[in-house]
Coordinates of C-alpha atoms in Angstrom, one line a residue:
Chain S
X10 CA 0.0 0.0 0.0
X11 CA 0.8 3.7 0.1
X12 CA 1.9 4.1 -3.5
X13 CA 2.7 7.5 -4.9
X14 CA 3.2 7.9 -8.7
X15 CA 4.9 10.9 -10.3
X16 CA 4.8 11.8 -14.0
X17 CA 6.8 12.4 -16.1
X18 CA 10.0 10.7 -14.7
X19 CA 12.2 13.0 -16.7
X20 CA 11.7 16.0 -19.0
X21 CA 14.0 18.1 -21.2
X22 CA 12.7 21.4 -22.5
X23 CA 13.8 24.8 -23.8
X24 CA 14.3 27.8 -21.6
X25 CA 11.2 29.9 -21.2
X26 CA 8.7 27.1 -21.5
X27 CA 6.4 25.9 -18.7
X28 CA 6.5 22.3 -17.4
X29 CA 3.8 20.5 -15.4
X30 CA 4.6 17.6 -13.1
X31 CA 1.8 15.4 -11.7
X32 CA 1.8 13.5 -8.4
X33 CA -0.8 10.9 -7.7
X34 CA -1.6 8.8 -4.6
X35 CA -2.7 5.6 -6.2
X36 CA -4.2 3.6 -3.3
X37 CA -5.1 6.2 -0.7
X38 CA -6.6 9.6 -0.4
X39 CA -3.9 12.1 0.5
X40 CA -5.0 14.9 2.9
X41 CA -1.6 16.6 2.4
X42 CA 0.9 16.5 -0.5
X43 CA 4.4 18.0 -0.4
X44 CA 6.8 19.1 -3.1
X45 CA 10.6 18.9 -2.6
X46 CA 13.6 19.7 -4.8
X47 CA 17.0 18.1 -4.8
X48 CA 20.0 19.5 -6.6
X49 CA 23.0 17.2 -7.4
X50 CA 24.9 16.0 -4.4
X51 CA 22.5 17.8 -2.0
X52 CA 19.7 16.7 0.2
X53 CA 16.0 17.2 -0.4
X54 CA 14.6 20.7 0.3
X55 CA 10.9 21.2 1.0
X56 CA 9.4 23.7 -1.4
X57 CA 5.7 23.7 -0.5
X58 CA 2.9 22.0 1.4
X59 CA -0.4 21.5 -0.3
X60 CA -3.8 20.5 1.2
X61 CA -6.7 19.5 -1.1
X62 CA -8.9 22.5 -2.0
X63 CA -6.7 25.1 -0.4
X64 CA -3.8 27.3 -1.4
X65 CA -0.3 25.8 -1.0
X66 CA 2.0 27.0 1.7
X67 CA 5.5 27.8 0.3
X68 CA 8.8 27.7 2.1
X69 CA 10.8 30.8 2.4
X70 CA 12.7 31.6 -0.8
X71 CA 10.4 29.6 -3.1
X72 CA 8.6 31.8 -5.6
X73 CA 4.9 31.0 -5.6
X74 CA 4.3 32.6 -8.9
X75 CA 7.1 30.6 -10.5
X76 CA 6.1 27.2 -8.9
X77 CA 2.4 26.9 -9.3
X78 CA 0.8 24.1 -7.2
X79 CA -2.7 22.8 -7.7
X80 CA -4.2 20.2 -5.4
X81 CA -7.6 19.7 -7.0
X82 CA -8.4 16.3 -5.5
X83 CA -7.4 14.0 -2.7
X84 CA -5.3 12.0 -5.2
X85 CA -3.7 14.5 -7.4
X86 CA -1.4 17.5 -7.0
X87 CA 0.4 19.2 -9.8
X88 CA 3.5 21.4 -9.9
X89 CA 4.0 23.8 -12.8
X90 CA 7.4 25.4 -13.3
X91 CA 6.5 28.5 -15.2
X92 CA 9.0 30.2 -17.6
X93 CA 11.6 27.6 -16.7
X94 CA 15.3 28.6 -16.9
X95 CA 18.5 26.4 -16.6
X96 CA 18.8 27.2 -12.9
X97 CA 15.5 25.5 -12.4
X98 CA 17.0 22.2 -13.6
X99 CA 16.7 19.8 -10.7
X100 CA 15.1 16.6 -9.3
X101 CA 11.6 17.4 -8.2
X102 CA 10.0 14.9 -5.8
X103 CA 6.5 14.8 -4.3
X104 CA 5.2 13.0 -1.3
X105 CA 1.7 12.4 0.1
X106 CA 0.2 11.5 3.4
X107 CA -3.1 10.8 5.0
X108 CA -3.8 12.1 8.5
X109 CA -0.9 11.1 10.8
X110 CA 0.5 8.5 8.5
X111 CA 4.2 8.7 7.3
X112 CA 4.8 10.5 4.0
X113 CA 5.3 8.3 1.0
X114 CA 7.3 9.6 -1.9
X115 CA 7.1 9.4 -5.7
X116 CA 10.1 8.4 -7.7
X117 CA 10.8 12.0 -8.7
X118 CA 11.0 14.0 -12.0
X119 CA 14.3 15.0 -13.4
X120 CA 13.9 18.3 -15.1
X121 CA 16.6 19.6 -17.5
X122 CA 16.2 23.1 -19.0
X123 CA 18.3 23.8 -22.0
Chain C
X23 CA 18.7 23.2 8.9
X24 CA 18.4 19.6 9.9
X25 CA 18.4 19.1 13.7
X26 CA 19.7 15.5 13.6
X27 CA 23.4 14.4 13.3
X28 CA 24.5 11.3 11.4
X29 CA 27.9 10.0 10.3
X30 CA 28.4 10.8 6.7
X31 CA 29.2 7.2 5.6
X32 CA 29.4 3.7 6.9
X33 CA 30.4 0.3 5.5
X34 CA 28.8 -3.0 6.4
X35 CA 29.4 -6.6 5.2
X36 CA 26.6 -8.3 3.3
X37 CA 24.7 -10.6 5.6
X38 CA 25.7 -8.7 8.7
X39 CA 23.5 -6.3 10.8
X40 CA 23.9 -2.7 9.8
X41 CA 23.5 -0.3 12.8
X42 CA 23.0 3.3 11.8
X43 CA 23.2 5.9 14.6
X44 CA 21.5 9.3 14.9
X45 CA 21.7 12.0 17.4
X46 CA 18.6 14.2 18.0
X47 CA 19.4 15.9 21.3
X48 CA 16.9 18.8 20.8
X49 CA 13.9 16.7 19.9
X50 CA 10.6 17.9 21.3
X51 CA 8.3 15.8 23.3
X52 CA 5.7 15.5 20.6
X53 CA 8.2 14.8 17.7
X54 CA 8.7 11.4 16.2
X55 CA 12.0 10.0 14.8
X56 CA 11.5 9.0 11.2
X57 CA 13.9 7.0 9.0
X58 CA 13.9 7.1 5.2
X59 CA 16.4 6.0 2.7
X60 CA 17.2 7.1 -0.8
X61 CA 18.6 4.9 -3.5
X62 CA 20.4 6.8 -6.2
X63 CA 18.1 8.7 -8.5
X64 CA 14.9 7.6 -6.8
X65 CA 12.5 9.1 -4.3
X66 CA 13.0 8.5 -0.6
X67 CA 11.5 5.3 0.8
X68 CA 9.9 5.2 4.2
X69 CA 11.5 2.7 6.6
X70 CA 10.2 3.1 10.1
X71 CA 9.3 5.7 12.8
X72 CA 8.9 5.9 16.5
X73 CA 8.1 8.2 19.4
X74 CA 9.8 6.7 22.5
X75 CA 9.3 2.9 22.3
X76 CA 11.4 0.6 20.2
X77 CA 9.8 -0.3 16.9
X78 CA 10.2 -3.2 14.5
X79 CA 8.7 -3.9 11.1
X80 CA 9.6 -6.1 8.1
X81 CA 12.4 -3.8 7.0
X82 CA 14.1 -2.7 10.2
X83 CA 14.2 -2.1 13.9
X84 CA 14.4 1.2 15.6
X85 CA 16.0 1.6 19.0
X86 CA 15.3 4.9 20.8
X87 CA 17.2 5.8 24.0
X88 CA 15.2 6.4 27.1
X89 CA 16.1 10.1 27.0
X90 CA 15.1 10.2 23.3
X91 CA 18.3 12.1 22.4
X92 CA 19.5 9.4 20.1
X93 CA 18.4 6.4 18.1
X94 CA 19.8 3.5 16.1
X95 CA 18.3 2.0 12.9
X96 CA 19.1 -1.7 12.6
X97 CA 18.9 -3.6 9.3
X98 CA 19.2 -7.1 10.6
X99 CA 20.7 -8.8 7.5
X100 CA 22.1 -6.3 5.1
X101 CA 22.0 -7.0 1.4
X102 CA 23.6 -5.2 -1.5
X103 CA 20.3 -3.6 -2.3
X104 CA 20.4 -1.8 1.1
X105 CA 23.2 0.4 -0.2
X106 CA 21.6 3.9 0.0
X107 CA 21.6 7.2 1.8
X108 CA 19.7 6.9 5.1
X109 CA 18.1 9.9 6.7
X110 CA 17.0 10.3 10.3
X111 CA 14.5 13.1 10.7
X112 CA 12.6 14.6 13.6
X113 CA 9.0 15.5 12.8
X114 CA 5.7 16.1 14.4
X115 CA 4.3 13.9 11.6
X116 CA 1.2 14.2 9.5
X117 CA 1.1 17.6 7.8
X118 CA 4.6 18.6 8.8
X119 CA 7.1 18.8 5.9
X120 CA 10.3 16.9 6.5
X121 CA 13.7 18.6 6.9
X122 CA 16.4 16.3 5.4
X123 CA 20.0 16.5 6.5
X124 CA 22.9 15.0 4.7
X125 CA 22.2 11.5 6.0
X126 CA 24.5 8.5 6.1
X127 CA 25.7 6.8 3.0
X128 CA 25.6 3.1 3.8
X129 CA 27.6 0.9 1.5
X130 CA 27.1 -2.8 1.8
X131 CA 30.2 -4.7 0.8
X132 CA 30.0 -8.2 -0.8

């Protein structure tokens, strides 16, 4: 149980384009979803926390207008990187939880901006 | 910044028990100790968590000291597939985001 799926697993796109990443909880309804980012040889950094039907809470230093998060249902959250630039290239990982249960993570999306 | 301290790396022989220590001397009374691991280029995998009692599941055992200032994750019979970065994290659980430190890179030697 507790399977989280992320799509796509990797994407390459040109600078200035927008990229949408999907995160789905496949076998449970997630009350809260999280988005993390991991640069090479570094640890995961929390970007934002998202509850279904409400606005996401962003960590300090994360631009909410650049990283749009939509959590429209209890099984789906999306992260859109708008007007992406090479410095946005990173490994983006989502997680989901229900109530007090541990967070379960997706397999991540490797984003490369040329 | 992460509030836990872990050794940066450890080696363990295949088939032996791997004991990974973690210091969390500033842990609050309502915070749990969570353990995750990350195999290269994958998302973190949940292993186990505990509040003050020792815990065991099909993957590992978690031993928490009585003062809750440190804990040890035990993989009873390590295999090559257990090679990963292991993270020890304090968290109130549920809707709290996780603060990852640098973790311990565990290398299982054949």
